[in-house]
DNA sequence: GCCTGACTGGCACTGAGTGTCAAGCAGGCA
DNA sequence: TGCCTGCTTGACACTCAGTGCCAGTCAGGC
């Protein structure tokens, strides 16, 4: 069964990749909102209906990976010893996703598109909320709270603030044209949040 | 001219209120996504086309005019003396929007709908991003940076973190069924962010 | 009485997203 | 070899959000 599954999986994976490549090219060429799903489908050589069997929405093409990255971040956070403080642990966890960026040029183009397109921006923050939900349980433990204690906003606030810092750093990095180090910007953002009076 | 303007303004304001009341009743009765704009329009006694002359999207009925609320928060922040520290000033500014909440029962129902409906959640995030953009300039000044210095992520990080704390507090308040004080939850959230190691 | 400006409704259109159904294309089995 | 089964695909029709356009209408000003 695992071989059969792999076969299906592989062709499906190839289709995903094909559609993504085609769509990204169209997005970067004509803009995200200006590109219709009909264009993507016909360019990729599939029907409109089949497109929706691969991606639920147009935004998912760009942000699809973010959902799976959430699990990655959570695993990274859980790998950090509980003795490490919250901010340090979060830095470690969020660093895991930063490490797997591809070529800077493509990353910058996608990031720019994301910050300039309202629907994409909103969607990406929804994904960040998903990360938040995944990270909160560990953070709760890390703060010494009971696993079923849902009356303290601290864990969610910490995780959300860290992600907000990452977002602020990312936006600055994007607007500066990819100059500078994202990790350094993040550290500076966190430092300002923690030390401001 | 001011009288004419008032006349128009008044009837327009009345129409806004009428549509909002009708729509909210339908939303709370059948759910946000289950309610179509056709239903709202016909119940309010106007055409579908006219509805869109009052509200750009269905979400706008619930979240109100983003722009005006953003300006409110910005004005509140700018009213706080520069000598007051960032966190204290942000608390003051965000308190302005908290103050204009109506009866708790309705607020809770709306908040619950907002956290449960993806499109509404996305829109509220966009709203918060808009707030952020409006608050950053003042925060930049407050941190002693030059007005045209866009290389420091600190102002955006601080504003975004404060809003993230408000969001975390709001979600907890909603999930607890409106028990507890939102301001107290916010203070606790901010305290945890500032004092965590 | 006319003219202008704003609101309104109706119509048609695009585009996203969904449900349904028949056709095609594997692999499994006798 | 031929049939059966399960999954994918394309095609069609549909709902719903949102926009552009045009004509009717109703106010106040000249």
GROMACS .gro file of C-alpha atoms (C1' of nucleotides) in nm:
model
  454
    1UNK     CA    1   0.000   0.000   0.000
    2UNK     CA    2   0.283   0.236   0.074
    3UNK     CA    3   0.407   0.201  -0.286
    4UNK     CA    4   0.065   0.271  -0.432
    5UNK     CA    5   0.031   0.567  -0.205
    6UNK     CA    6   0.368   0.691  -0.314
    7UNK     CA    7   0.272   0.666  -0.678
    8UNK     CA    8  -0.042   0.871  -0.632
    9UNK     CA    9   0.140   1.098  -0.397
   10UNK     CA   10   0.416   1.157  -0.646
   11UNK     CA   11   0.194   1.250  -0.938
   12UNK     CA   12  -0.015   1.464  -0.712
   13UNK     CA   13   0.297   1.632  -0.579
   14UNK     CA   14   0.413   1.692  -0.934
   15UNK     CA   15   0.079   1.850  -1.021
   16UNK     CA   16   0.101   2.076  -0.717
   17UNK     CA   17   0.449   2.185  -0.816
   18UNK     CA   18   0.349   2.242  -1.179
   19UNK     CA   19   0.049   2.455  -1.090
   20UNK     CA   20   0.250   2.651  -0.836
   21UNK     CA   21   0.530   2.729  -1.081
   22UNK     CA   22   0.289   2.838  -1.351
   23UNK     CA   23   0.081   3.049  -1.115
   24UNK     CA   24   0.382   3.217  -0.956
   25UNK     CA   25   0.512   3.316  -1.295
   26UNK     CA   26   0.176   3.469  -1.383
   27UNK     CA   27   0.152   3.644  -1.045
   28UNK     CA   28   0.495   3.800  -1.073
   29UNK     CA   29   0.427   3.899  -1.432
   30UNK     CA   30   0.076   4.046  -1.407
   31UNK     CA   31   0.017   4.081  -1.035
   32UNK     CA   32  -0.175   3.858  -0.799
   33UNK     CA   33  -0.517   4.018  -0.821
   34UNK     CA   34  -0.493   4.067  -1.196
   35UNK     CA   35  -0.437   3.695  -1.250
   36UNK     CA   36  -0.757   3.492  -1.268
   37UNK     CA   37  -0.792   3.127  -1.182
   38UNK     CA   38  -0.905   3.061  -1.538
   39UNK     CA   39  -0.571   3.190  -1.662
   40UNK     CA   40  -0.380   2.973  -1.420
   41UNK     CA   41  -0.582   2.665  -1.504
   42UNK     CA   42  -0.560   2.701  -1.879
   43UNK     CA   43  -0.190   2.784  -1.864
   44UNK     CA   44  -0.128   2.479  -1.649
   45UNK     CA   45  -0.334   2.270  -1.889
   46UNK     CA   46  -0.604   2.166  -1.646
   47UNK     CA   47  -0.968   2.257  -1.603
   48UNK     CA   48  -1.085   2.524  -1.367
   49UNK     CA   49  -1.265   2.262  -1.167
   50UNK     CA   50  -0.950   2.056  -1.124
   51UNK     CA   51  -0.760   2.357  -1.000
   52UNK     CA   52  -0.993   2.376  -0.705
   53UNK     CA   53  -0.920   2.011  -0.628
   54UNK     CA   54  -0.560   2.109  -0.565
   55UNK     CA   55  -0.598   2.452  -0.410
   56UNK     CA   56  -0.895   2.575  -0.215
   57UNK     CA   57  -0.827   2.937  -0.294
   58UNK     CA   58  -0.592   3.142  -0.507
   59UNK     CA   59  -0.413   3.257  -0.192
   60UNK     CA   60  -0.328   2.899  -0.101
   61UNK     CA   61  -0.090   2.880  -0.397
   62UNK     CA   62   0.128   3.144  -0.239
   63UNK     CA   63   0.073   3.061   0.126
   64UNK     CA   64   0.014   2.689   0.107
   65UNK     CA   65   0.342   2.603   0.269
   66UNK     CA   66   0.273   2.814   0.573
   67UNK     CA   67   0.035   2.558   0.719
   68UNK     CA   68   0.294   2.285   0.709
   69UNK     CA   69   0.556   2.525   0.836
   70UNK     CA   70   0.346   2.571   1.148
   71UNK     CA   71   0.409   2.212   1.246
   72UNK     CA   72   0.776   2.269   1.181
   73UNK     CA   73   0.786   2.567   1.414
   74UNK     CA   74   0.597   2.381   1.682
   75UNK     CA   75   0.838   2.088   1.663
   76UNK     CA   76   1.128   2.329   1.685
   77UNK     CA   77   0.980   2.491   1.992
   78UNK     CA   78   0.920   2.158   2.159
   79UNK     CA   79   1.280   2.063   2.092
   80UNK     CA   80   1.402   2.353   2.303
   81UNK     CA   81   1.454   2.255   2.670
   82UNK     CA   82   1.193   2.391   2.907
   83UNK     CA   83   1.468   2.554   3.106
   84UNK     CA   84   1.522   2.804   2.826
   85UNK     CA   85   1.318   3.123   2.869
   86UNK     CA   86   1.017   3.206   2.652
   87UNK     CA   87   1.174   3.471   2.429
   88UNK     CA   88   1.488   3.270   2.370
   89UNK     CA   89   1.286   2.959   2.292
   90UNK     CA   90   1.062   3.147   2.050
   91UNK     CA   91   1.363   3.288   1.871
   92UNK     CA   92   1.495   2.938   1.829
   93UNK     CA   93   1.161   2.807   1.702
   94UNK     CA   94   1.097   3.087   1.453
   95UNK     CA   95   1.454   3.056   1.331
   96UNK     CA   96   1.364   2.711   1.200
   97UNK     CA   97   1.137   2.857   0.932
   98UNK     CA   98   1.380   3.131   0.840
   99UNK     CA   99   1.645   2.871   0.768
  100UNK     CA  100   1.452   2.706   0.484
  101UNK     CA  101   1.413   3.008   0.260
  102UNK     CA  102   1.517   2.954  -0.100
  103UNK     CA  103   1.696   3.194  -0.332
  104UNK     CA  104   1.672   3.549  -0.197
  105UNK     CA  105   1.543   3.697  -0.524
  106UNK     CA  106   1.233   3.478  -0.541
  107UNK     CA  107   1.171   3.509  -0.170
  108UNK     CA  108   1.184   3.886  -0.193
  109UNK     CA  109   0.946   3.897  -0.489
  110UNK     CA  110   0.696   3.676  -0.309
  111UNK     CA  111   0.729   3.870   0.013
  112UNK     CA  112   0.676   4.198  -0.167
  113UNK     CA  113   0.365   4.059  -0.333
  114UNK     CA  114   0.239   3.942   0.004
  115UNK     CA  115   0.283   4.276   0.174
  116UNK     CA  116   0.127   4.465  -0.116
  117UNK     CA  117  -0.181   4.247  -0.169
  118UNK     CA  118  -0.442   4.294   0.104
  119UNK     CA  119  -0.606   3.955   0.068
  120UNK     CA  120  -0.269   3.781   0.076
  121UNK     CA  121  -0.155   3.983   0.373
  122UNK     CA  122  -0.468   3.899   0.569
  123UNK     CA  123  -0.438   3.536   0.473
  124UNK     CA  124  -0.077   3.518   0.583
  125UNK     CA  125  -0.168   3.655   0.922
  126UNK     CA  126  -0.440   3.396   0.950
  127UNK     CA  127  -0.169   3.139   0.896
  128UNK     CA  128   0.032   3.304   1.170
  129UNK     CA  129  -0.269   3.268   1.396
  130UNK     CA  130  -0.256   2.901   1.315
  131UNK     CA  131   0.107   2.891   1.421
  132UNK     CA  132   0.006   3.069   1.736
  133UNK     CA  133  -0.251   2.805   1.821
  134UNK     CA  134   0.012   2.536   1.773
  135UNK     CA  135   0.273   2.710   1.988
  136UNK     CA  136   0.056   2.817   2.278
  137UNK     CA  137   0.033   2.480   2.457
  138UNK     CA  138   0.410   2.451   2.483
  139UNK     CA  139   0.439   2.812   2.589
  140UNK     CA  140   0.182   2.755   2.859
  141UNK     CA  141   0.392   2.472   2.993
  142UNK     CA  142   0.703   2.684   2.961
  143UNK     CA  143   0.547   2.954   3.177
  144UNK     CA  144   0.468   2.701   3.447
  145UNK     CA  145   0.093   2.708   3.392
  146UNK     CA  146  -0.132   2.403   3.406
  147UNK     CA  147  -0.201   2.251   3.060
  148UNK     CA  148  -0.574   2.313   3.098
  149UNK     CA  149  -0.540   2.665   3.234
  150UNK     CA  150  -0.697   2.882   2.969
  151UNK     CA  151  -0.758   3.187   3.184
  152UNK     CA  152  -0.417   3.348   3.141
  153UNK     CA  153  -0.354   3.549   2.826
  154UNK     CA  154   0.022   3.533   2.879
  155UNK     CA  155   0.113   3.238   2.653
  156UNK     CA  156  -0.094   3.363   2.358
  157UNK     CA  157   0.031   3.717   2.411
  158UNK     CA  158   0.395   3.609   2.411
  159UNK     CA  159   0.363   3.392   2.103
  160UNK     CA  160   0.159   3.655   1.920
  161UNK     CA  161   0.408   3.927   2.007
  162UNK     CA  162   0.700   3.720   1.882
  163UNK     CA  163   0.519   3.657   1.555
  164UNK     CA  164   0.432   4.026   1.534
  165UNK     CA  165   0.802   4.106   1.571
  166UNK     CA  166   0.882   3.860   1.296
  167UNK     CA  167   0.620   4.022   1.078
  168UNK     CA  168   0.751   4.373   1.146
  169UNK     CA  169   1.105   4.256   1.072
  170UNK     CA  170   0.988   4.082   0.756
  171UNK     CA  171   0.808   4.388   0.629
  172UNK     CA  172   1.111   4.606   0.687
  173UNK     CA  173   1.336   4.352   0.522
  174UNK     CA  174   1.103   4.346   0.224
  175UNK     CA  175   1.072   4.719   0.197
  176UNK     CA  176   1.447   4.763   0.214
  177UNK     CA  177   1.478   4.538  -0.089
  178UNK     CA  178   1.620   4.242   0.097
  179UNK     CA  179   1.908   4.435   0.245
  180UNK     CA  180   2.016   4.342   0.595
  181UNK     CA  181   1.967   4.031   0.799
  182UNK     CA  182   1.617   3.921   0.892
  183UNK     CA  183   1.738   3.760   1.215
  184UNK     CA  184   1.910   4.080   1.320
  185UNK     CA  185   1.596   4.283   1.249
  186UNK     CA  186   1.392   4.036   1.450
  187UNK     CA  187   1.630   4.060   1.745
  188UNK     CA  188   1.612   4.435   1.735
  189UNK     CA  189   1.232   4.424   1.721
  190UNK     CA  190   1.212   4.190   2.019
  191UNK     CA  191   1.462   4.395   2.214
  192UNK     CA  192   1.254   4.710   2.163
  193UNK     CA  193   0.939   4.537   2.279
  194UNK     CA  194   1.107   4.399   2.590
  195UNK     CA  195   1.301   4.705   2.697
  196UNK     CA  196   1.062   4.989   2.613
  197UNK     CA  197   0.931   5.169   2.913
  198UNK     CA  198  -2.447   7.446   0.303
  199UNK     CA  199  -2.397   7.296   0.642
  200UNK     CA  200  -2.773   7.252   0.682
  201UNK     CA  201  -2.805   7.077   0.348
  202UNK     CA  202  -2.514   6.858   0.436
  203UNK     CA  203  -2.676   6.774   0.766
  204UNK     CA  204  -2.999   6.679   0.597
  205UNK     CA  205  -2.826   6.440   0.360
  206UNK     CA  206  -2.600   6.327   0.634
  207UNK     CA  207  -2.891   6.255   0.863
  208UNK     CA  208  -3.089   6.044   0.618
  209UNK     CA  209  -2.774   5.866   0.515
  210UNK     CA  210  -2.688   5.802   0.878
  211UNK     CA  211  -3.039   5.670   0.936
  212UNK     CA  212  -3.004   5.437   0.639
  213UNK     CA  213  -2.672   5.309   0.771
  214UNK     CA  214  -2.827   5.242   1.110
  215UNK     CA  215  -3.133   5.075   0.959
  216UNK     CA  216  -2.928   4.842   0.741
  217UNK     CA  217  -2.693   4.760   1.027
  218UNK     CA  218  -2.975   4.672   1.266
  219UNK     CA  219  -3.150   4.454   1.009
  220UNK     CA  220  -2.830   4.279   0.906
  221UNK     CA  221  -2.715   4.214   1.261
  222UNK     CA  222  -3.045   4.056   1.346
  223UNK     CA  223  -3.014   3.827   1.044
  224UNK     CA  224  -2.650   3.747   1.124
  225UNK     CA  225  -2.722   3.651   1.484
  226UNK     CA  226  -3.025   3.451   1.376
  227UNK     CA  227  -2.888   3.256   1.080
  228UNK     CA  228  -2.513   3.311   1.099
  229UNK     CA  229  -2.293   3.549   0.906
  230UNK     CA  230  -2.202   3.329   0.612
  231UNK     CA  231  -2.553   3.191   0.578
  232UNK     CA  232  -2.694   3.541   0.536
  233UNK     CA  233  -2.675   3.673   0.180
  234UNK     CA  234  -2.665   4.035   0.079
  235UNK     CA  235  -2.989   3.983  -0.112
  236UNK     CA  236  -3.161   3.889   0.213
  237UNK     CA  237  -3.025   4.192   0.390
  238UNK     CA  238  -3.121   4.427   0.109
  239UNK     CA  239  -3.472   4.297   0.067
  240UNK     CA  240  -3.531   4.290   0.442
  241UNK     CA  241  -3.408   4.647   0.469
  242UNK     CA  242  -3.629   4.744   0.176
  243UNK     CA  243  -3.355   4.855  -0.059
  244UNK     CA  244  -3.204   4.714  -0.375
  245UNK     CA  245  -2.892   4.500  -0.377
  246UNK     CA  246  -2.720   4.771  -0.573
  247UNK     CA  247  -2.800   5.035  -0.315
  248UNK     CA  248  -2.667   4.819  -0.038
  249UNK     CA  249  -2.324   4.837  -0.196
  250UNK     CA  250  -2.349   5.214  -0.197
  251UNK     CA  251  -2.360   5.205   0.182
  252UNK     CA  252  -2.127   4.914   0.257
  253UNK     CA  253  -1.844   4.800   0.039
  254UNK     CA  254  -1.856   4.446   0.170
  255UNK     CA  255  -2.071   4.235   0.398
  256UNK     CA  256  -1.792   4.237   0.654
  257UNK     CA  257  -1.806   4.615   0.678
  258UNK     CA  258  -2.145   4.593   0.845
  259UNK     CA  259  -1.994   4.413   1.141
  260UNK     CA  260  -1.656   4.580   1.159
  261UNK     CA  261  -1.776   4.929   1.082
  262UNK     CA  262  -1.572   5.184   0.909
  263UNK     CA  263  -1.212   5.079   0.947
  264UNK     CA  264  -1.078   5.416   0.853
  265UNK     CA  265  -1.269   5.614   1.113
  266UNK     CA  266  -1.176   5.379   1.398
  267UNK     CA  267  -0.813   5.392   1.294
  268UNK     CA  268  -0.817   5.769   1.300
  269UNK     CA  269  -0.976   5.756   1.644
  270UNK     CA  270  -0.697   5.541   1.782
  271UNK     CA  271  -0.433   5.752   1.615
  272UNK     CA  272  -0.579   6.072   1.756
  273UNK     CA  273  -0.592   5.914   2.100
  274UNK     CA  274  -0.226   5.821   2.073
  275UNK     CA  275  -0.128   6.165   1.956
  276UNK     CA  276  -0.314   6.316   2.248
  277UNK     CA  277  -0.084   6.139   2.491
  278UNK     CA  278   0.220   6.351   2.582
  279UNK     CA  279   0.546   6.236   2.429
  280UNK     CA  280   0.694   6.210   2.775
  281UNK     CA  281   0.474   5.908   2.843
  282UNK     CA  282   0.645   5.578   2.759
  283UNK     CA  283   0.544   5.366   2.458
  284UNK     CA  284   0.354   5.093   2.642
  285UNK     CA  285   0.164   5.334   2.860
  286UNK     CA  286   0.075   5.551   2.560
  287UNK     CA  287  -0.043   5.251   2.360
  288UNK     CA  288  -0.262   5.139   2.647
  289UNK     CA  289  -0.420   5.480   2.651
  290UNK     CA  290  -0.475   5.484   2.274
  291UNK     CA  291  -0.624   5.137   2.250
  292UNK     CA  292  -0.845   5.214   2.548
  293UNK     CA  293  -1.017   5.474   2.330
  294UNK     CA  294  -1.167   5.214   2.104
  295UNK     CA  295  -1.255   4.986   2.392
  296UNK     CA  296  -1.453   5.269   2.547
  297UNK     CA  297  -1.705   5.288   2.263
  298UNK     CA  298  -1.835   4.936   2.301
  299UNK     CA  299  -2.208   4.907   2.347
  300UNK     CA  300  -2.405   4.666   2.564
  301UNK     CA  301  -2.193   4.366   2.668
  302UNK     CA  302  -2.437   4.104   2.539
  303UNK     CA  303  -2.435   4.231   2.184
  304UNK     CA  304  -2.061   4.292   2.194
  305UNK     CA  305  -2.000   3.934   2.302
  306UNK     CA  306  -2.221   3.792   2.030
  307UNK     CA  307  -2.045   4.002   1.767
  308UNK     CA  308  -1.703   3.913   1.903
  309UNK     CA  309  -1.788   3.544   1.900
  310UNK     CA  310  -1.910   3.569   1.543
  311UNK     CA  311  -1.588   3.746   1.452
  312UNK     CA  312  -1.362   3.481   1.597
  313UNK     CA  313  -1.564   3.201   1.440
  314UNK     CA  314  -1.603   3.341   1.088
  315UNK     CA  315  -1.284   3.325   0.881
  316UNK     CA  316  -1.367   3.611   0.647
  317UNK     CA  317  -1.459   3.834   0.940
  318UNK     CA  318  -1.145   3.739   1.123
  319UNK     CA  319  -0.939   3.822   0.818
  320UNK     CA  320  -1.108   4.157   0.785
  321UNK     CA  321  -1.050   4.243   1.148
  322UNK     CA  322  -0.684   4.163   1.098
  323UNK     CA  323  -0.675   4.401   0.806
  324UNK     CA  324  -0.830   4.656   1.034
  325UNK     CA  325  -0.557   4.606   1.291
  326UNK     CA  326  -0.293   4.640   1.019
  327UNK     CA  327  -0.449   4.968   0.925
  328UNK     CA  328  -0.435   5.085   1.286
  329UNK     CA  329  -0.074   4.981   1.298
  330UNK     CA  330   0.016   5.187   0.992
  331UNK     CA  331  -0.149   5.492   1.146
  332UNK     CA  332   0.016   5.452   1.487
  333UNK     CA  333   0.371   5.385   1.373
  334UNK     CA  334   0.468   5.746   1.286
  335UNK     CA  335   0.381   5.870   1.632
  336UNK     CA  336   0.553   5.575   1.791
  337UNK     CA  337   0.863   5.649   1.586
  338UNK     CA  338   0.869   5.999   1.724
  339UNK     CA  339   0.801   5.868   2.071
  340UNK     CA  340   1.107   5.647   2.050
  341UNK     CA  341   1.323   5.943   1.955
  342UNK     CA  342   1.377   5.830   1.597
  343UNK     CA  343   1.379   6.063   1.298
  344UNK     CA  344   1.042   6.083   1.118
  345UNK     CA  345   1.196   5.951   0.798
  346UNK     CA  346   1.395   5.675   0.964
  347UNK     CA  347   1.242   5.357   0.831
  348UNK     CA  348   1.530   5.127   0.912
  349UNK     CA  349   1.432   5.046   1.269
  350UNK     CA  350   1.167   4.779   1.325
  351UNK     CA  351   1.107   4.901   1.681
  352UNK     CA  352   0.801   5.124   1.629
  353UNK     CA  353   0.614   4.872   1.417
  354UNK     CA  354   0.712   4.590   1.653
  355UNK     CA  355   0.585   4.777   1.957
  356UNK     CA  356   0.256   4.875   1.798
  357UNK     CA  357   0.201   4.528   1.651
  358UNK     CA  358   0.280   4.364   1.984
  359UNK     CA  359   0.034   4.585   2.168
  360UNK     CA  360  -0.236   4.502   1.916
  361UNK     CA  361  -0.144   4.134   1.943
  362UNK     CA  362  -0.190   4.159   2.319
  363UNK     CA  363  -0.528   4.323   2.268
  364UNK     CA  364  -0.624   4.045   2.031
  365UNK     CA  365  -0.511   3.773   2.270
  366UNK     CA  366  -0.703   3.940   2.552
  367UNK     CA  367  -1.009   3.979   2.332
  368UNK     CA  368  -1.009   3.618   2.226
  369UNK     CA  369  -0.981   3.502   2.585
  370UNK     CA  370  -1.255   3.739   2.693
  371UNK     CA  371  -1.477   3.604   2.417
  372UNK     CA  372  -1.404   3.240   2.490
  373UNK     CA  373  -1.473   3.291   2.858
  374UNK     CA  374  -1.819   3.416   2.768
  375UNK     CA  375  -1.750   3.777   2.851
  376UNK     CA  376  -1.637   3.709   3.206
  377UNK     CA  377  -1.365   3.931   3.342
  378UNK     CA  378  -1.241   4.269   3.239
  379UNK     CA  379  -1.088   4.317   2.897
  380UNK     CA  380  -0.858   4.593   3.019
  381UNK     CA  381  -0.730   4.371   3.299
  382UNK     CA  382  -0.664   4.087   3.054
  383UNK     CA  383  -0.480   4.327   2.828
  384UNK     CA  384  -0.265   4.454   3.113
  385UNK     CA  385  -0.180   4.101   3.210
  386UNK     CA  386  -0.091   4.014   2.852
  387UNK     CA  387   0.136   4.316   2.818
  388UNK     CA  388   0.299   4.246   3.154
  389UNK     CA  389   0.383   3.892   3.049
  390UNK     CA  390   0.538   4.013   2.726
  391UNK     CA  391   0.749   4.275   2.903
  392UNK     CA  392   0.867   4.072   3.197
  393UNK     CA  393   0.922   3.726   3.049
  394UNK     CA  394   1.284   3.621   3.041
  395DG     C1'  395  -4.063   7.584  -1.578
  396DC     C1'  396  -3.605   7.425  -1.643
  397DC     C1'  397  -3.161   7.255  -1.485
  398DT     C1'  398  -2.840   7.035  -1.201
  399DG     C1'  399  -2.685   6.707  -0.874
  400DA     C1'  400  -2.743   6.313  -0.599
  401DC     C1'  401  -2.974   5.890  -0.486
  402DT     C1'  402  -3.188   5.481  -0.651
  403DG     C1'  403  -3.306   5.055  -0.900
  404DG     C1'  404  -3.238   4.747  -1.273
  405DC     C1'  405  -2.950   4.500  -1.577
  406DA     C1'  406  -2.551   4.273  -1.725
  407DC     C1'  407  -2.112   4.122  -1.631
  408DT     C1'  408  -1.679   3.915  -1.409
  409DG     C1'  409  -1.476   3.613  -1.088
  410DA     C1'  410  -1.455   3.295  -0.688
  411DG     C1'  411  -1.614   2.885  -0.519
  412DT     C1'  412  -1.933   2.447  -0.500
  413DG     C1'  413  -2.227   2.038  -0.637
  414DT     C1'  414  -2.316   1.695  -0.959
  415DC     C1'  415  -2.253   1.365  -1.309
  416DA     C1'  416  -2.061   1.111  -1.676
  417DA     C1'  417  -1.625   0.968  -1.888
  418DG     C1'  418  -1.157   0.797  -1.856
  419DC     C1'  419  -0.780   0.556  -1.662
  420DA     C1'  420  -0.539   0.305  -1.356
  421DG     C1'  421  -0.479  -0.165  -1.090
  422DG     C1'  422  -0.686  -0.612  -0.906
  423DC     C1'  423  -0.895  -1.038  -1.008
  424DA     C1'  424  -1.110  -1.440  -1.238
  425DT     C1'  425  -0.839  -1.123  -2.197
  426DG     C1'  426  -1.218  -0.909  -2.001
  427DC     C1'  427  -1.464  -0.725  -1.609
  428DC     C1'  428  -1.492  -0.471  -1.182
  429DT     C1'  429  -1.365  -0.107  -0.867
  430DG     C1'  430  -1.183   0.323  -0.711
  431DC     C1'  431  -1.003   0.749  -0.810
  432DT     C1'  432  -0.930   1.147  -1.106
  433DT     C1'  433  -1.086   1.459  -1.445
  434DG     C1'  434  -1.361   1.776  -1.724
  435DA     C1'  435  -1.790   1.983  -1.820
  436DC     C1'  436  -2.197   2.205  -1.692
  437DA     C1'  437  -2.485   2.459  -1.399
  438DC     C1'  438  -2.536   2.713  -1.005
  439DT     C1'  439  -2.483   3.058  -0.598
  440DC     C1'  440  -2.292   3.460  -0.431
  441DA     C1'  441  -1.992   3.878  -0.396
  442DG     C1'  442  -1.879   4.280  -0.616
  443DT     C1'  443  -1.864   4.636  -1.020
  444DG     C1'  444  -1.996   4.921  -1.424
  445DC     C1'  445  -2.342   5.142  -1.669
  446DC     C1'  446  -2.763   5.365  -1.764
  447DA     C1'  447  -3.209   5.548  -1.699
  448DG     C1'  448  -3.564   5.722  -1.373
  449DT     C1'  449  -3.669   6.024  -0.993
  450DC     C1'  450  -3.675   6.370  -0.663
  451DA     C1'  451  -3.486   6.748  -0.435
  452DG     C1'  452  -3.338   7.248  -0.448
  453DG     C1'  453  -3.154   7.666  -0.726
  454DC     C1'  454  -3.212   7.997  -1.097
   0.00000   0.00000   0.00000
